[in-house]
XYZ file of C-alpha atoms in Angstrom:
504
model
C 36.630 51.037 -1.181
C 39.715 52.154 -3.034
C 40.377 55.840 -3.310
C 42.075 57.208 -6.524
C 44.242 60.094 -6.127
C 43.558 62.943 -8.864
C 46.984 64.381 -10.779
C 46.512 67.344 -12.517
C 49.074 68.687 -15.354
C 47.011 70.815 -17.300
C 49.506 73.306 -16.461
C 52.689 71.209 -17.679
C 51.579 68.814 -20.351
C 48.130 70.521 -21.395
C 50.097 74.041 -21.519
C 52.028 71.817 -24.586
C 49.327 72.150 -26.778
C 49.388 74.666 -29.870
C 49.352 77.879 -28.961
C 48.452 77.609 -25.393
C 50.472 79.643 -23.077
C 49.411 80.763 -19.237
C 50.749 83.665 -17.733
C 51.235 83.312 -13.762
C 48.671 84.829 -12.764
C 46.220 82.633 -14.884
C 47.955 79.933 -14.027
C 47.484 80.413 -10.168
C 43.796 80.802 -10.749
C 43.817 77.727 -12.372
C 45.879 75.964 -9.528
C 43.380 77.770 -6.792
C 40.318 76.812 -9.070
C 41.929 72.855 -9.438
C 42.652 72.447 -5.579
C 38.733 73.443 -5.134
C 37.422 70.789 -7.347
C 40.014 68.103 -5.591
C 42.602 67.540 -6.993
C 45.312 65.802 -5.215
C 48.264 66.727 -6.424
C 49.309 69.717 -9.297
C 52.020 69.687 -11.744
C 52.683 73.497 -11.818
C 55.250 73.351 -14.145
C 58.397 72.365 -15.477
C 60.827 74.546 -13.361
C 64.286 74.456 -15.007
C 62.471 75.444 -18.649
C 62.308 79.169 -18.231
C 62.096 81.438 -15.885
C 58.812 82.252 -16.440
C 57.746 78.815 -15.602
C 59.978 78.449 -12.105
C 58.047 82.018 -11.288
C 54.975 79.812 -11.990
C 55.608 76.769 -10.041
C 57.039 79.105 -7.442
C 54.039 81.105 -7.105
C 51.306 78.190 -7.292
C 53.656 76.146 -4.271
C 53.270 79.885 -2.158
C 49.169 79.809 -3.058
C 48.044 76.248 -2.672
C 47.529 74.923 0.819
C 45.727 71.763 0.764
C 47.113 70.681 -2.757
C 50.640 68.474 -3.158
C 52.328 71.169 -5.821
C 54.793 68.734 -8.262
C 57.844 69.689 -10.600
C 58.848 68.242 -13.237
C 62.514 67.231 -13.549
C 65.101 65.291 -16.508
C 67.208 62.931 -14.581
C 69.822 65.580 -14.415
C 70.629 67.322 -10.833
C 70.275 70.868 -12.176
C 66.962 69.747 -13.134
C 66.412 68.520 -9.516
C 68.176 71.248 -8.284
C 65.862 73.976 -9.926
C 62.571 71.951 -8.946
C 63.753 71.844 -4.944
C 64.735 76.229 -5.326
C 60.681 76.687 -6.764
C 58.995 74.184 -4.438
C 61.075 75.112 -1.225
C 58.302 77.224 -0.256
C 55.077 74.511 -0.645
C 53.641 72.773 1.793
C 53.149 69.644 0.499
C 56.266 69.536 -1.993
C 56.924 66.363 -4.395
C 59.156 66.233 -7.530
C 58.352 64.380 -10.740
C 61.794 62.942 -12.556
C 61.703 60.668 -15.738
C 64.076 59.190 -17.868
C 63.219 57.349 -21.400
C 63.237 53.096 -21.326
C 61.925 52.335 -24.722
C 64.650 50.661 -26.901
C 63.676 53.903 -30.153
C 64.165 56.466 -26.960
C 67.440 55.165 -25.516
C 69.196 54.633 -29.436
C 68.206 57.673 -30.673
C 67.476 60.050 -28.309
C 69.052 59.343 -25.525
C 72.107 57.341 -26.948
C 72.127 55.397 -23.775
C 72.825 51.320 -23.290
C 70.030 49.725 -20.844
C 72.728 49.796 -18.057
C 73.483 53.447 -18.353
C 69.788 54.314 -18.309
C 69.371 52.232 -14.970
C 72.579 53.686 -13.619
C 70.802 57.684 -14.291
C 67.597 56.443 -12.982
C 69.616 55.010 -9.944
C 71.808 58.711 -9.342
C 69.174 61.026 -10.211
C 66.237 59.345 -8.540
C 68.620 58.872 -4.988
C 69.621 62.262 -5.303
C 65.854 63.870 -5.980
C 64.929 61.456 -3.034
C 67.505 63.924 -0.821
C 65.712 67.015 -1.382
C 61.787 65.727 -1.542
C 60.056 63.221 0.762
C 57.280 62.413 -1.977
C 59.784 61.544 -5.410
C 57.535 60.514 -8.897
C 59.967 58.636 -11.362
C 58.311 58.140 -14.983
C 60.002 55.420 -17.234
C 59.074 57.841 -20.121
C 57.564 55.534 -23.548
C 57.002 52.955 -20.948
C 54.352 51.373 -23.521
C 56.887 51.001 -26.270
C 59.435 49.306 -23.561
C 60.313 45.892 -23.365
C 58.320 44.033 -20.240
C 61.747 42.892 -18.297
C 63.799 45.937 -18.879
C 60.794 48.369 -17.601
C 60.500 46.118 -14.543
C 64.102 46.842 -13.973
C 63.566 50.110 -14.596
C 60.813 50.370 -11.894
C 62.473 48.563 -9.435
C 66.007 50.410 -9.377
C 63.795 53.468 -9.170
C 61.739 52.414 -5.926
C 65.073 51.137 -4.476
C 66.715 54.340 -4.953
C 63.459 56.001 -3.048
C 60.920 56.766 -5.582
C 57.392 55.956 -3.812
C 55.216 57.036 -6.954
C 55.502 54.955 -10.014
C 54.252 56.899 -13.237
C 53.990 54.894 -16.300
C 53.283 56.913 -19.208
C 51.655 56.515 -22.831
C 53.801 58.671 -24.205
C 52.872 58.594 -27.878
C 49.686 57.060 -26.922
C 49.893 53.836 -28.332
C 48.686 51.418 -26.292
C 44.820 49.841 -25.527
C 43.720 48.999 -22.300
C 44.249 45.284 -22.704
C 47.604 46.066 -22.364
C 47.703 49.030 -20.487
C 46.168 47.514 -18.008
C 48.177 43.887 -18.170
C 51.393 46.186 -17.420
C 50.091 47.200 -13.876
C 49.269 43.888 -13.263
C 52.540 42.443 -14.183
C 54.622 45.651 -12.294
C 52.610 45.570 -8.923
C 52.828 41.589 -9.204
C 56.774 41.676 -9.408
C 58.299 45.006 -7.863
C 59.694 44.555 -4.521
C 59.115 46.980 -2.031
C 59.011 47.231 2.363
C 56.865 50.689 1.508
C 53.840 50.845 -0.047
C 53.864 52.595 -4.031
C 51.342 54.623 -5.550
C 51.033 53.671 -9.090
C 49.723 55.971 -11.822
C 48.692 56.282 -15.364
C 49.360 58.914 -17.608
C 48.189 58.618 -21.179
C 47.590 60.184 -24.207
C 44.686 60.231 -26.756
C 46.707 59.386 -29.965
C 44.570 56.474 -30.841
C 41.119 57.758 -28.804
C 41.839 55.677 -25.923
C 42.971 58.042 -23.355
C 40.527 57.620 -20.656
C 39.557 54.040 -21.823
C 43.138 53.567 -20.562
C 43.478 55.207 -17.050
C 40.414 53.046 -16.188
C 41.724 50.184 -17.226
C 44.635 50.721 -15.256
C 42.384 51.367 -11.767
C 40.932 48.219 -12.666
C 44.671 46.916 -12.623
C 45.731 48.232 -9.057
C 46.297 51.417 -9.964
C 45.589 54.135 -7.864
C 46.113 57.231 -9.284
C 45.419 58.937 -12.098
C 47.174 61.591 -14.486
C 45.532 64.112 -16.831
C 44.327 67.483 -17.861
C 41.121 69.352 -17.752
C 39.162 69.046 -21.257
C 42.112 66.757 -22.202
C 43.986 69.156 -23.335
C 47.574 68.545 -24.613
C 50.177 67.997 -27.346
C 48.790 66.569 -30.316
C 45.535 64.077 -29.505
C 45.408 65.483 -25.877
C 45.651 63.563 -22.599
C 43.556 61.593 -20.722
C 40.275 63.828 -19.625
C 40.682 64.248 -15.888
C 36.979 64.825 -15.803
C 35.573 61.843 -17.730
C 37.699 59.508 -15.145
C 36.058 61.363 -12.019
C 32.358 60.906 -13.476
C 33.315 57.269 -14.590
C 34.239 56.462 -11.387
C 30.931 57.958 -9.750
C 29.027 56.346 -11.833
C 30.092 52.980 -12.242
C 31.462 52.974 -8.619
C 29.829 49.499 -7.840
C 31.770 48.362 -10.821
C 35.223 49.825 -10.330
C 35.213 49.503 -6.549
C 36.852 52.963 -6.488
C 36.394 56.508 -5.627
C 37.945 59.966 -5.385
C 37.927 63.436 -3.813
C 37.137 65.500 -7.127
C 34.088 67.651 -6.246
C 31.563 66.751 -9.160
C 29.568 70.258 -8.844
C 32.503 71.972 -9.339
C 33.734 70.426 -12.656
C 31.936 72.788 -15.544
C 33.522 75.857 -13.468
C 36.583 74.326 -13.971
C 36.538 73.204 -17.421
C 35.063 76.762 -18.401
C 37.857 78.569 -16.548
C 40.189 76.147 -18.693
C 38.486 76.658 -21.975
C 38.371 80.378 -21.326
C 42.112 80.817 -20.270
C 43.483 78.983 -22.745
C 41.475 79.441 -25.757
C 41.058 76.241 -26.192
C 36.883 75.901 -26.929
C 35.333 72.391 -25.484
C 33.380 70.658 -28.892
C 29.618 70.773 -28.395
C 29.623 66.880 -28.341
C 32.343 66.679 -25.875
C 31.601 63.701 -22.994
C 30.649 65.159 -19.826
C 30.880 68.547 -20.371
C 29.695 69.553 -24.119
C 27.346 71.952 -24.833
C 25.054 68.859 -26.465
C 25.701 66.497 -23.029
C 22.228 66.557 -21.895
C 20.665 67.535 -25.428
C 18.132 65.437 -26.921
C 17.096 65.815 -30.700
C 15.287 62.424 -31.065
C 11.483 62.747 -30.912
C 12.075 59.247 -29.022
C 14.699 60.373 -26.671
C 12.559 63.496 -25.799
C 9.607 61.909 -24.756
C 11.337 59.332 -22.458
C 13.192 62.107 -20.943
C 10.235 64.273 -20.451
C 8.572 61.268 -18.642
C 11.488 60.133 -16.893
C 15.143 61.365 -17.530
C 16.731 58.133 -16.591
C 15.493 56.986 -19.629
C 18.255 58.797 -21.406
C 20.512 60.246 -19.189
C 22.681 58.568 -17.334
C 24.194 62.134 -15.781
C 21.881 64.469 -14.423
C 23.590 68.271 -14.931
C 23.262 69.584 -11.440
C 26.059 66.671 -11.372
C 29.006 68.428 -12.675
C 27.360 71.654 -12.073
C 25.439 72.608 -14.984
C 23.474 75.041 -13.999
C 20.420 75.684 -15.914
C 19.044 78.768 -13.886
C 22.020 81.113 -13.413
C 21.054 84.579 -12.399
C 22.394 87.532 -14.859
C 23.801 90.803 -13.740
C 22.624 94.205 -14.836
C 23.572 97.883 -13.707
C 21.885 97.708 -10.489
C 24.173 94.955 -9.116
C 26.084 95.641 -6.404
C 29.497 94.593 -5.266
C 28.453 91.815 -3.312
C 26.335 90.230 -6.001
C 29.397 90.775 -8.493
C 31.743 89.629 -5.696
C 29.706 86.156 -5.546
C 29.519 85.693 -9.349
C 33.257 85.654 -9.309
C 33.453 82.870 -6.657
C 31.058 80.766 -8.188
C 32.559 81.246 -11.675
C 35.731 79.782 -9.645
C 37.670 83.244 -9.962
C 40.337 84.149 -6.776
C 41.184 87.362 -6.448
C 42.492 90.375 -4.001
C 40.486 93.259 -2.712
C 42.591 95.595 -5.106
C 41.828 93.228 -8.224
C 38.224 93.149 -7.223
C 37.529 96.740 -7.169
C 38.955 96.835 -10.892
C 37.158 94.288 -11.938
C 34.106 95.905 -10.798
C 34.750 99.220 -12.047
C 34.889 97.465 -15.944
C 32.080 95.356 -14.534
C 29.819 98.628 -14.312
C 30.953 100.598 -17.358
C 30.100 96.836 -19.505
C 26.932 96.859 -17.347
C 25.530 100.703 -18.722
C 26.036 98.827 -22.080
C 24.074 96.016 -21.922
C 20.639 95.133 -20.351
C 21.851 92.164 -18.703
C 25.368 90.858 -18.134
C 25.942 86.982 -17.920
C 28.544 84.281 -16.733
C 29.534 84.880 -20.438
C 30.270 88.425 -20.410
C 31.678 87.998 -16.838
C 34.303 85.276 -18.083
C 35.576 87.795 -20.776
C 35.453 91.038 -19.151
C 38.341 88.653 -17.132
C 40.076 86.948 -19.760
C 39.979 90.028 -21.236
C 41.449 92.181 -17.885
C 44.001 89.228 -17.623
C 45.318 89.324 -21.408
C 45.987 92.894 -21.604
C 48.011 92.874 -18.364
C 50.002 90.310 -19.322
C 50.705 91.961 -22.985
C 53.892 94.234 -23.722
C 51.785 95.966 -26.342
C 48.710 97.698 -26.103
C 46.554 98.290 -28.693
C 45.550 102.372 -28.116
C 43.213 102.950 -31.356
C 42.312 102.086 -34.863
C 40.837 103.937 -37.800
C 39.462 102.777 -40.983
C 38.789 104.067 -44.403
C 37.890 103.003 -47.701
C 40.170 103.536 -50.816
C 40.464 103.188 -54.193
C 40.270 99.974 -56.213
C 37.779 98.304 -53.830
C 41.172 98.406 -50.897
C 40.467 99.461 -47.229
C 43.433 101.302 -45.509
C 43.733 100.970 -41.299
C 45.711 102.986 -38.780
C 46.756 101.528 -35.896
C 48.588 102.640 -33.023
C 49.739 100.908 -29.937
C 51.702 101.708 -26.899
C 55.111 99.739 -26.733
C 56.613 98.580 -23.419
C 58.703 101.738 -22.995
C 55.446 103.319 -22.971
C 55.597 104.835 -26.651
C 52.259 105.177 -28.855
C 53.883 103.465 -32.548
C 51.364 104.213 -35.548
C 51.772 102.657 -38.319
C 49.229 102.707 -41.832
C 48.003 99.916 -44.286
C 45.676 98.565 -46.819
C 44.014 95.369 -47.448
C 41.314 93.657 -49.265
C 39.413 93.912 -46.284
C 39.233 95.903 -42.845
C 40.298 93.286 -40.313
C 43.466 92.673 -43.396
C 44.125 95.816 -43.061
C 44.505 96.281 -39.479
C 46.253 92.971 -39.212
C 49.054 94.190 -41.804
C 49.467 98.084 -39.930
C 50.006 95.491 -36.494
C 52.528 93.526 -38.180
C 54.241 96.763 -39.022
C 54.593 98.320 -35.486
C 55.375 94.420 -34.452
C 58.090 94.486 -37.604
C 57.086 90.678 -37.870
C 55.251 88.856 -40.519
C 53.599 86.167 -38.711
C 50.858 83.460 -40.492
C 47.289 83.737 -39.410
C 46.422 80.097 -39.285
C 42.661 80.647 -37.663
C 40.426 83.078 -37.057
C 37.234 82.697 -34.750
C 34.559 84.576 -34.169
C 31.439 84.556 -31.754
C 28.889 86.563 -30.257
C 29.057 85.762 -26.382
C 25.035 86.137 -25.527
C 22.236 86.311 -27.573
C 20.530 89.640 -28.429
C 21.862 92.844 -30.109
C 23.609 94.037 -27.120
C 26.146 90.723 -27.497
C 29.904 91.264 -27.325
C 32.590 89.780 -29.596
C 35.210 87.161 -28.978
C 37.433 86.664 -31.603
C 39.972 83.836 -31.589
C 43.116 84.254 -33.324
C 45.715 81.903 -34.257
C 49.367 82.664 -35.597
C 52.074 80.338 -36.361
C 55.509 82.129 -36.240
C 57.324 80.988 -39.697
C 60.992 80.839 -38.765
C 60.161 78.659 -35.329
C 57.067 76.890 -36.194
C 55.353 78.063 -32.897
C 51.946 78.430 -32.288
C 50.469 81.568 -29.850
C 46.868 82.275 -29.714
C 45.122 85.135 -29.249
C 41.761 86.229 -27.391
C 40.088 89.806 -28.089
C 36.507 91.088 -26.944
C 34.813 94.525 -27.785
C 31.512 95.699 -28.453
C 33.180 96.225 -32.194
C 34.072 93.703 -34.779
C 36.737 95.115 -35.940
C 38.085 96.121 -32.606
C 37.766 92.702 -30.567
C 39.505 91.439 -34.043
C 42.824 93.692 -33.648
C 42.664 93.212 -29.693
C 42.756 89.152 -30.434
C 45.848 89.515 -32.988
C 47.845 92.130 -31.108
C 47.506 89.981 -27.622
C 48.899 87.010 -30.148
C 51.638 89.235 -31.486
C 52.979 90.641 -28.554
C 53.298 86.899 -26.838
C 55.197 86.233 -30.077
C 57.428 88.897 -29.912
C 58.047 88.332 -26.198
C 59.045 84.617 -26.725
C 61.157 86.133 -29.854
């Protein structure tokens, strides 16, 4: 039986989506957290971008030991050059390079002929090949390219030492009719003395995502690309998750299987949704809150008499767990120690015993703590240390005219408290108009979020905040938790501000 090989880029194309953006450190607990569910192979990153992302993909090649850590790289040897300095120190090392084939991408983009594309793809993919054993080339838009030229494209790629054929849905336009008739017709016609891995990567444009990496395995392909939840730019990517499940599942049908640990795949989406704000819909396949929910009187009974009726997943299958133990004050460090490797959570002795110091003062507060309280006392540890700015304290009071007034002060990088006063119509406007005074930006708050974590009066706030910088369009996010409205509310917005006024 076939064995599909499991590509990861949550942290590459899923950190593309609005307002998602990792720090390193989340992003190695995601990579640690990824390489225990199974995943073959992790793009960390896209090395020449920024510096902060070659300190990524540097750090993640460093941590991961049974995981191939990937790079992405333009066919352009600085590029190349940039992903060999951050992967130098991994232990199974591979580079991804790509260069656009569709006919829109070479006019206009690129402003390339056909010959000079196969002439980059020929340099670039020969000189990657020099540095890295294991070399990915993607012919990107390889759905809106012509049939001969993207064979030509594959094949000067392969003869220049690529081993790994990617062939993206960029824009994701295609269905799998003809996703999958373009494997066929590639693995039919390249030319090779080695064997070559080929692998989809598509996009959820049309709702076809997965639909289309599985209709690829049932072409010959062998490896599959995606992110956790699907997330991404625009639509999203192809649900790494749904593919494993699909596969276990329907094995007799596909004839295929993979090394993704099933159990482990709700710790992993939550760590995802958690890090990167990014909540997973209630009716989400696989791993929505409503997956194994039943409203229909007729569903219900057939379940409660026999759940194959209904369900064709059981949730002890991807690691629901419907029994999970809560903490209280009387939990010890061993108990809390365990709760963070089962939530999928890595960290050192030094990080522990912080962790567990916050764990105890939430733990006086509340009768019982959960996997809920546990994720944000985390996200929540993670955010601030990451921030510039620290929000220090807040005061309210109501004025005249029906107005609230709020002063807020918080402690700049240099380590200086700025206060600064304002009024709104409401409280949380004005503590979000005193912030964008110490800030001394005016961003747009384009959502605002709020939930109680648990049940019960003792419940903590999450707010979710969303703000869309006006002069450069982008899109930062912003996570807060408190006991307090009000105070989880200015937590969320100054974590969003101060990752805006870091990327300037």
């Amino acid at each position: 039986m076939r064995k599909i090989q499991f590509f990861d880029t949550t942290l590459r194309d899923g950190e593309q989506t609005p307002g998602v953006n990792f720090n390193t450190k989340e992003k190695v607990q995601i990579a640690l957290q990824l390489e225990k569910w199974g995943i073959d192979t992790i793009e960390a990153g896209f090395p020449i971008a920024s510096p902060g992302d070659f300190e990524a993909v540097s750090a993640i090649a460093k941590a991961c030991q049974k995981m191939t850590v990937a790079g992405l790289a333009r066919c352009q040897k600085k590029d190349i050059d940039a992903a060999y300095e951050a992967l130098k120190e991994a232990k199974y090392p591979q580079i991804h390079v790509f260069l656009a084939t569709s006919p829109v991408h070479m006019q206009y983009k690129l402003k390339m002929t056909p010959n000079e594309v196969l002439a980059s793809i020929k340099e670039h993919v020969t000189y990657a090949k020099s540095k890295f054993e294991k070399v990915q080339f993607s012919p990107e838009d390889a759905t809106r390219t012509e049939k001969d030229f993207l064979l030509k494209a594959v094949q000067t790629a392969i003869d220049a030492g690529a081993t790994i054929i990617n062939i993206p849905d960029t824009v994701g336009y295609t269905n799998p009719t003809e996703y999958g008739a373009i494997f066929k017709f590639l693995i039919e016609n390249i030319q090779s003395d080695t064997e070559i891995t080929f692998s989809s990567h598509c996009h959820d444009d049309l709702g076809m995502a997965t639909a289309n990496a599985l209709a690829a395995i049932e072409n010959g392909a062998n490896r599959v690309e995606g992110t956790v939840n699907g997330i991404g730019e625009r639509a999203g990517n192809t649900a790494l998750e749904e593919v494993a499940v699909a596969l276990h599942i329907r094995q007799n049908y596909y004839q295929a299987t993979s090394q993704i640990e099933l159990s482990e795949t709700k710790r992993t989406s939550d760590l995802i949704a958690q890090l990167s704000g990014i909540k997973v819909p209630k009716n989400k396949a696989i791993i929505g809150g409503n997956a194994f929910s039943h409203e229909s009187g007729i569903h219900q009974d057939g379940v409660l008499k026999n759940p194959e009726t209904y369900e064709i997943i059981t949730p002890q299958l991807v690691g629901v767990k419907t029994n999970a133990l809560p903490l209280g004050k009387l939990s010890g460090r061993h108990a809390f120690t365990n709760k963070l490797e089962e939530l999928g959570y890595h960290f050192d002795e030094a990080e522990r015993n912080l962790l567990f110091k916050k764990f105890k003062v939430l733990a006086d507060k509340k009768k019982q703590v959960t996997d809920q309280d546990i994720q944000a006392l985390i996200a929540d540890k993670q955010t601030r240390e990451a921030d510039l700015y620290q929000l220090s304290a807040i005061q309210l009071q109501y004025v005249s005219n029906g107005y609230q007034a709020a002063v807020v002060s918080i402690t700049t990088p240099e380590q200086e408290i700025k206060t600064s006063s304002a009024i709104g119509d409401g409280s949380i406007q004005a503590i979000y108009n005193a912030i964008d005074d110490v800030f001394e930006q005016k961003p747009i708050l384009i959502n605002y979020e709020i939930q109680a974590l648990t049940s019960g009066e003792d419940a903590q706030a999450e707010v979710r905040v969303t703000l869309t910088n006006p002069q450069t369009a982008t899109q930062i996010n912003g996570i807060g938790v408190d006991f307090d409205v009000l105070k989880a509310s200015a937590k969320a917005y100054v974590h969003a501000s101060s990752s805006m006024k870091e990327r300037g």
